[in-house]
XYZ file of C-alpha atoms in Angstrom:
505
model
C 0.339 0.155 0.090
C 0.869 3.575 -0.241
C 2.166 5.810 2.622
C -0.774 7.013 4.039
C -0.946 11.243 4.372
C -1.087 13.123 7.556
C -4.396 14.751 8.731
C -3.949 17.503 11.087
C -6.935 18.157 13.050
C -6.441 22.333 13.462
C -8.382 24.319 15.830
C -8.719 27.739 13.901
C -10.010 29.799 17.152
C -12.795 31.367 18.172
C -13.339 33.528 14.653
C -11.531 36.465 14.260
C -8.899 34.977 11.636
C -6.050 36.662 13.269
C -6.061 34.409 16.142
C -5.199 30.983 13.963
C -1.618 29.932 15.124
C 1.459 29.734 13.403
C 1.377 25.694 13.131
C -1.911 26.435 12.060
C -1.166 28.621 8.986
C 1.618 26.253 8.073
C -0.492 23.251 8.191
C -3.482 24.920 6.095
C -0.395 25.952 3.190
C 1.123 22.636 2.610
C -2.704 20.693 3.098
C -4.273 18.746 -0.295
C -7.968 18.602 1.187
C -9.213 20.529 3.974
C -12.710 19.829 5.932
C -13.707 22.651 7.700
C -16.414 22.867 10.212
C -18.895 25.473 10.128
C -17.554 27.207 13.408
C -14.407 28.246 11.454
C -14.059 31.297 9.744
C -13.775 30.667 6.247
C -11.415 33.844 5.381
C -9.170 31.451 7.024
C -9.242 29.375 3.415
C -7.251 32.087 1.656
C -4.458 30.700 3.257
C -4.658 27.275 1.553
C -4.788 26.358 -2.444
C -6.078 22.991 -0.864
C -9.628 21.774 -1.996
C -12.176 22.574 0.757
C -14.956 21.561 1.645
C -17.676 22.620 4.725
C -18.657 19.489 7.101
C -22.436 20.366 8.607
C -23.664 18.167 11.631
C -26.099 20.820 11.601
C -27.824 21.825 8.336
C -25.793 24.113 6.314
C -26.751 27.376 4.156
C -28.298 24.526 1.647
C -30.014 21.943 3.955
C -26.878 19.759 4.034
C -25.962 17.947 6.932
C -22.880 15.626 7.289
C -22.687 13.040 10.507
C -19.682 12.520 12.672
C -19.124 9.295 11.205
C -19.118 10.116 8.059
C -16.712 13.010 8.906
C -14.196 10.302 10.344
C -14.625 7.690 7.090
C -13.273 10.689 5.242
C -10.412 12.104 6.719
C -9.435 8.019 6.949
C -9.686 7.836 3.436
C -7.859 10.748 1.928
C -5.064 9.771 4.200
C -5.426 6.227 2.736
C -4.889 8.236 -0.362
C -1.650 9.432 0.031
C -3.225 13.195 1.119
C -2.022 15.656 3.536
C -5.633 16.448 5.369
C -6.250 19.349 7.696
C -9.099 19.177 9.386
C -9.991 22.311 10.217
C -12.232 22.825 13.966
C -13.191 26.070 15.573
C -11.608 27.271 18.858
C -10.040 24.062 20.377
C -9.936 20.793 19.042
C -10.176 19.161 21.666
C -12.449 21.846 24.270
C -16.168 20.961 23.727
C -15.115 19.599 20.123
C -15.059 16.365 18.887
C -11.207 16.117 17.746
C -10.739 13.284 20.490
C -13.067 10.931 18.877
C -11.449 11.877 15.426
C -8.243 11.691 16.807
C -9.088 7.532 18.218
C -10.658 7.205 14.902
C -7.233 7.979 12.948
C -5.241 6.076 15.515
C -7.523 2.770 15.297
C -7.130 3.198 11.520
C -3.883 3.544 11.858
C -3.285 6.759 10.107
C -0.862 9.473 11.229
C -2.400 12.683 12.605
C -1.357 15.633 14.701
C -3.292 18.216 17.185
C -3.071 21.768 16.856
C -4.284 23.537 19.800
C -6.343 26.328 19.287
C -7.600 29.396 20.512
C -10.402 27.880 23.046
C -13.567 30.200 22.736
C -14.225 30.775 26.429
C -10.463 32.627 26.799
C -10.750 34.762 23.637
C -14.836 35.570 24.423
C -14.227 36.580 27.508
C -10.848 38.711 26.599
C -12.232 40.453 23.450
C -15.571 41.455 25.858
C -13.169 42.940 28.040
C -13.194 39.989 31.217
C -10.466 38.333 32.304
C -11.979 35.270 33.513
C -9.226 34.786 36.550
C -8.674 37.768 38.903
C -6.238 38.162 41.545
C -8.986 40.211 43.634
C -12.086 38.303 42.069
C -11.247 35.078 40.835
C -8.596 32.802 41.487
C -10.488 29.537 39.848
C -12.679 29.670 36.211
C -14.594 26.323 35.144
C -15.407 24.927 31.031
C -19.047 23.664 31.453
C -21.263 22.475 28.330
C -24.161 23.917 28.339
C -25.646 20.881 25.669
C -25.072 18.010 27.600
C -24.992 14.194 24.922
C -28.926 13.045 25.372
C -27.601 9.251 25.424
C -25.910 9.844 28.821
C -27.700 7.595 31.235
C -27.528 10.807 33.860
C -26.281 14.717 33.470
C -23.363 14.803 34.440
C -23.275 18.960 34.839
C -23.962 18.865 38.845
C -25.190 22.125 39.458
C -25.070 22.262 43.186
C -21.513 22.023 42.853
C -21.482 24.786 40.574
C -23.327 27.082 42.331
C -20.738 26.934 45.348
C -17.848 27.059 43.223
C -16.565 30.582 44.200
C -14.868 31.070 40.275
C -15.570 32.151 36.895
C -18.398 29.822 35.570
C -18.161 29.551 31.569
C -20.974 27.415 29.691
C -20.379 26.805 26.364
C -23.603 26.031 23.505
C -25.395 26.869 26.330
C -28.113 29.826 24.644
C -30.885 27.605 23.512
C -31.073 26.220 26.965
C -30.151 29.538 28.615
C -33.634 29.373 30.990
C -32.282 25.584 32.516
C -28.415 26.860 32.550
C -29.328 29.892 35.110
C -32.486 28.782 36.567
C -30.427 25.565 37.874
C -27.864 27.857 39.358
C -30.558 29.937 40.930
C -32.404 26.753 42.065
C -29.076 25.210 43.906
C -28.554 28.901 45.576
C -26.635 30.829 43.106
C -27.468 34.491 44.165
C -29.429 36.101 41.586
C -27.453 39.362 41.842
C -24.026 37.576 40.563
C -22.861 39.603 37.732
C -23.260 37.199 34.331
C -23.643 37.892 30.648
C -24.038 36.326 27.206
C -21.284 37.078 24.306
C -23.008 36.053 20.999
C -20.271 35.473 18.189
C -17.134 36.366 20.076
C -14.193 37.721 18.365
C -16.101 38.757 15.580
C -17.242 42.208 13.808
C -20.664 40.756 15.051
C -19.862 40.042 18.604
C -22.507 41.297 20.912
C -22.375 41.080 24.483
C -25.208 41.617 26.984
C -24.567 41.590 30.672
C -27.132 41.516 33.268
C -27.559 39.927 36.986
C -27.734 36.226 36.670
C -31.732 36.363 37.941
C -32.176 38.663 35.338
C -29.769 37.609 32.357
C -32.722 35.334 30.518
C -34.824 38.368 30.037
C -31.659 40.455 28.748
C -31.064 38.278 26.278
C -34.017 36.760 24.725
C -34.969 40.771 24.460
C -31.458 41.280 22.706
C -32.362 38.238 20.710
C -28.926 37.509 20.428
C -27.934 34.454 18.090
C -25.263 31.248 18.504
C -22.269 30.544 18.972
C -22.559 31.791 22.189
C -21.073 31.714 25.982
C -22.534 32.179 29.092
C -20.095 33.503 31.965
C -20.920 33.907 35.653
C -19.057 35.429 38.203
C -17.838 38.827 39.298
C -14.906 39.217 36.665
C -17.828 40.320 34.337
C -17.785 43.568 35.873
C -14.495 44.406 34.581
C -16.461 45.213 30.906
C -17.666 48.595 32.229
C -13.699 49.686 32.077
C -11.667 47.315 29.930
C -13.937 46.406 26.971
C -11.738 47.198 24.200
C -12.962 45.270 20.614
C -15.918 46.481 20.473
C -14.811 50.565 20.708
C -13.376 50.304 17.144
C -14.550 52.615 14.410
C -15.874 50.679 12.087
C -17.457 47.522 15.152
C -20.159 45.938 13.670
C -20.276 46.975 9.859
C -20.793 44.685 7.313
C -18.581 46.070 4.144
C -18.392 44.484 0.963
C -14.638 44.057 -0.714
C -15.357 44.733 -4.370
C -11.524 43.848 -5.101
C -10.377 40.469 -7.201
C -10.409 38.029 -4.842
C -6.583 37.065 -5.529
C -5.946 41.001 -4.219
C -8.463 41.555 -1.182
C -5.934 40.168 1.206
C -4.968 43.311 2.995
C -7.920 45.014 2.311
C -9.938 42.367 4.376
C -7.050 42.185 6.813
C -7.624 45.894 7.246
C -11.429 45.527 7.388
C -11.119 43.249 10.358
C -8.584 45.429 12.681
C -11.228 48.827 12.081
C -13.859 46.406 13.734
C -16.028 45.511 10.430
C -17.219 42.100 9.137
C -15.427 42.119 5.677
C -17.676 40.559 3.193
C -16.017 39.712 -0.218
C -17.325 40.519 -3.445
C -15.124 40.239 -6.377
C -16.352 42.558 -9.115
C -13.446 41.709 -11.146
C -10.349 39.385 -11.800
C -6.898 39.861 -12.614
C -5.520 37.958 -15.607
C -2.522 38.081 -17.682
C -2.102 39.587 -20.819
C -3.647 38.747 -24.443
C -0.573 39.192 -25.971
C 2.878 38.696 -23.486
C 4.844 38.951 -26.642
C 4.364 42.486 -26.442
C 5.614 42.598 -22.695
C 8.601 40.866 -23.415
C 9.189 43.365 -26.332
C 8.987 46.156 -24.138
C 11.274 44.698 -21.685
C 14.373 43.743 -24.707
C 13.882 47.827 -25.041
C 13.670 48.497 -21.298
C 17.076 50.735 -21.323
C 15.519 52.663 -24.009
C 12.924 54.527 -21.988
C 13.669 57.728 -19.889
C 10.627 57.018 -17.738
C 8.624 53.776 -16.558
C 4.581 55.230 -15.558
C 2.752 52.695 -13.528
C -0.648 53.323 -12.427
C -1.708 50.323 -10.347
C 0.215 47.551 -8.458
C -1.124 45.315 -11.028
C 0.799 46.333 -13.784
C 4.512 46.926 -11.344
C 3.876 42.943 -10.692
C 3.222 42.764 -14.485
C 6.284 44.139 -15.709
C 8.702 43.633 -12.897
C 7.015 40.173 -12.268
C 7.449 39.159 -16.018
C 10.986 40.482 -15.635
C 12.094 38.234 -12.878
C 10.120 35.454 -14.644
C 13.064 36.015 -17.779
C 15.837 35.121 -15.100
C 16.565 39.208 -14.738
C 16.074 41.622 -12.468
C 15.723 45.425 -10.998
C 18.951 46.138 -12.831
C 17.312 46.053 -16.236
C 16.193 49.798 -15.280
C 18.710 51.766 -14.411
C 18.199 53.939 -17.546
C 14.798 54.825 -16.589
C 13.106 57.151 -13.690
C 9.558 55.677 -12.792
C 7.013 57.221 -12.084
C 3.282 56.087 -9.197
C 0.307 56.846 -9.560
C 0.345 56.857 -5.334
C 1.266 55.158 -1.799
C -0.196 51.192 -2.641
C 1.921 52.049 -5.963
C 5.248 53.169 -4.226
C 4.389 49.928 -2.017
C 4.918 47.328 -5.038
C 7.676 48.549 -6.646
C 9.310 48.184 -2.802
C 9.081 44.567 -3.078
C 10.852 44.837 -6.135
C 13.863 47.296 -4.016
C 12.893 49.998 -6.174
C 11.868 53.259 -5.615
C 9.617 55.833 -6.845
C 10.949 59.194 -8.286
C 7.515 60.606 -8.762
C 4.215 60.052 -6.893
C 2.042 62.990 -6.904
C 0.431 64.487 -4.000
C -2.971 63.113 -5.196
C -3.714 59.513 -5.989
C -5.134 59.896 -9.695
C -4.459 60.114 -13.303
C -5.072 63.882 -13.162
C -2.458 64.931 -11.213
C -0.005 62.123 -11.927
C 0.022 63.654 -15.428
C 0.608 67.015 -14.081
C 3.636 66.150 -12.324
C 4.857 64.622 -14.658
C 4.373 67.065 -17.608
C 7.003 68.921 -17.229
C 9.593 66.110 -17.371
C 8.790 64.646 -20.112
C 9.003 66.832 -23.278
C 11.130 64.641 -26.128
C 11.480 61.687 -23.271
C 10.617 58.096 -24.602
C 7.978 57.037 -21.612
C 6.587 53.359 -21.452
C 3.439 52.940 -19.704
C 2.762 49.817 -18.274
C -1.142 49.428 -18.186
C -4.193 47.095 -17.886
C -6.255 46.135 -21.216
C -8.827 48.750 -20.615
C -8.708 52.449 -18.435
C -9.616 56.475 -19.138
C -7.611 58.150 -21.711
C -6.344 61.006 -19.128
C -2.190 59.782 -18.767
C -1.938 59.188 -22.936
C -3.660 62.559 -23.667
C -1.819 64.555 -21.272
C 1.688 63.074 -21.915
C 1.102 63.945 -25.270
C 0.291 66.876 -25.200
C 3.926 67.350 -22.846
C 5.512 66.388 -26.108
C 6.419 62.681 -24.512
C 7.018 59.882 -27.004
C 5.115 57.167 -24.981
C 4.734 53.943 -25.351
C 1.919 51.892 -23.712
C 2.121 48.212 -23.096
C -0.950 46.141 -21.387
C 1.128 44.006 -18.837
C -2.559 42.876 -17.363
C -6.226 42.490 -18.110
C -8.747 43.416 -16.032
C -12.044 41.324 -16.748
C -15.914 41.680 -14.811
C -16.380 38.349 -13.235
C -19.358 36.942 -14.396
C -21.502 36.425 -11.379
C -20.631 36.915 -7.604
C -19.717 33.497 -6.012
C -22.656 32.059 -4.208
C -21.670 33.025 -1.019
C -21.833 36.644 -1.962
C -24.826 36.855 -3.821
C -26.723 34.757 -0.769
C -25.225 37.736 1.607
C -26.454 40.794 -0.519
C -29.943 38.717 -1.152
C -30.337 38.377 2.820
C -29.589 41.909 3.728
C -26.021 41.043 5.521
C -24.007 43.773 3.873
C -24.271 47.519 5.576
C -21.714 49.229 3.076
C -20.114 48.109 -0.442
C -16.504 49.895 -1.571
C -16.079 50.647 -5.164
C -12.671 52.059 -5.469
C -12.325 52.191 -9.698
C -15.239 53.236 -12.498
C -14.783 49.663 -13.858
C -15.394 48.204 -10.829
C -18.339 50.587 -10.178
C -19.809 49.286 -13.425
C -19.477 45.773 -13.392
C -21.477 46.306 -9.248
C -24.150 47.786 -11.401
C -24.310 44.748 -13.613
C -23.722 41.907 -10.766
C -26.017 43.480 -7.612
C -29.642 41.452 -7.430
C -32.633 42.989 -7.215
C -33.327 42.370 -3.738
C -30.113 44.134 -2.884
C -31.161 46.940 -5.227
C -33.880 48.059 -3.832
C -32.406 48.694 -0.536
C -29.398 51.223 -1.923
C -29.364 54.405 -0.473
C -31.415 52.890 2.865
C -29.922 49.462 4.678
C -26.935 49.059 2.049
C -25.123 52.157 0.986
C -22.164 52.538 -1.488
C -18.893 54.485 -0.886
C -16.792 55.418 -3.770
C -12.798 55.755 -3.649
C -12.577 59.265 -5.851
C -14.602 62.033 -7.825
C -14.168 59.761 -10.678
C -15.452 56.273 -9.557
C -18.970 58.400 -8.129
C -19.283 59.692 -11.790
C -19.167 56.110 -13.175
C -20.938 55.309 -10.485
C -23.897 57.719 -11.198
C -23.858 56.772 -14.714
C -24.858 53.340 -14.035
C -27.614 53.996 -11.310
C -25.748 53.854 -8.332
C -26.164 56.195 -5.501
C -23.160 57.204 -3.667
C -23.174 57.961 0.053
C -19.968 58.413 0.852
C -16.729 59.560 -0.892
C -13.118 59.130 0.107
C -10.839 62.478 0.334
C -7.434 60.066 -0.201
C -8.075 57.921 -3.068
C -7.117 54.583 -1.133
C -9.412 51.689 0.404
C -7.898 53.614 4.354
C -9.604 56.303 2.522
C -13.152 54.504 1.764
C -12.912 53.361 5.150
C -12.470 56.610 6.990
C -15.269 57.827 4.593
C -17.753 55.219 5.702
C -16.844 55.589 9.653
C -17.657 59.527 8.626
C -21.057 58.977 7.295
C -21.914 56.707 9.753
C -21.849 58.662 12.744
């Protein structure tokens, strides 16, 4: 038989994709197959090129379910086929999960496996809600308790009488749907009704909500707030800390759901920044970046690269398209020694820096008009190469021609509209799970107008608003029939986020 592959039981953490461990990241990067459960953040799949499947013991949005024995069978079969398999589990694999059952099945089948611990939900939820579960003055012990026992047990294992007498912090996992039972059992066994308590819903995500109340009032407060699972119940004096040290929910865009319209292959940094600001990124790729139709034209330009006085880049994609091809040919930045370099803005300048090049000219305003104006006094009689996309505005060539430049344009990448949104993106739009959409170019604005479902279009300007990166993009959006609620002052995604924050105050 072929040598079996290894299965990695990886803790994905409680929701924030930044809480994945370095070892978990390594495993995702080497995986051939990823089976992820419903509590693992799908954004983590950006770290793997593996085939990924969602496993749901409860019904997923399509109504599908997968029993634990079938998950075990899939792990064993894939490993026997020689694949490296990651079983990506929410929180920690062994804390109120079935990771130990999966490990036992793998051991019995003779499959090599490794358990990669994850940040468990109780610790992360408490800290993101501003609650230290232990505190030298308030609590010297913490107990993790399931709020949902296996119905097949002969007798309940949770002893509420002992828990009611416990002097430390109580944390109940998976207890929202049995909140009345948990609270009622504690009160019946003598837990004082004025003990501080809270329920933390969707912990560590931008959709986190925390409801605090004395234990005797917790059920009514949580029902009024209409919290949703997954959630944890925290009972103890440590809950009082929230009043002073809650931090996560204070982020400037906390709780907002923002559509990121960049190409899927380029959205990672924008998604990460969205999360840092407290917002929930919703990938809505409207375009895709592809190689040029005529790569020979790029090679021809590179063959004559030392004949140009200026090389102009108007996007990070242009940098990657031209200089990436230069590297593929076995050459490097020394070939550009004769030319000066212009970049339209800081993002393009940063892309150049990744090739160890510094831009000689970056206009103060990040748009074609400003770049053309800044270049005008430098290019008369000079040979200029513009590394561009297959489509775009003609502002730059007209201005450089007028300034007396000898301009050559080479298409180094294609920006193509996607045929349709991914199913998850379309569902989020149709079900009202997007509050804002950022538009970062005129072509993206036009593409969104074509792709937007009618159910979402009906909400434009109301519960769904659009933020534009620049006046040019705003004009393109208006021409396409899209209303703009906010416009960036700085023509970057950071500017889009700032505009959303200002408009939402």
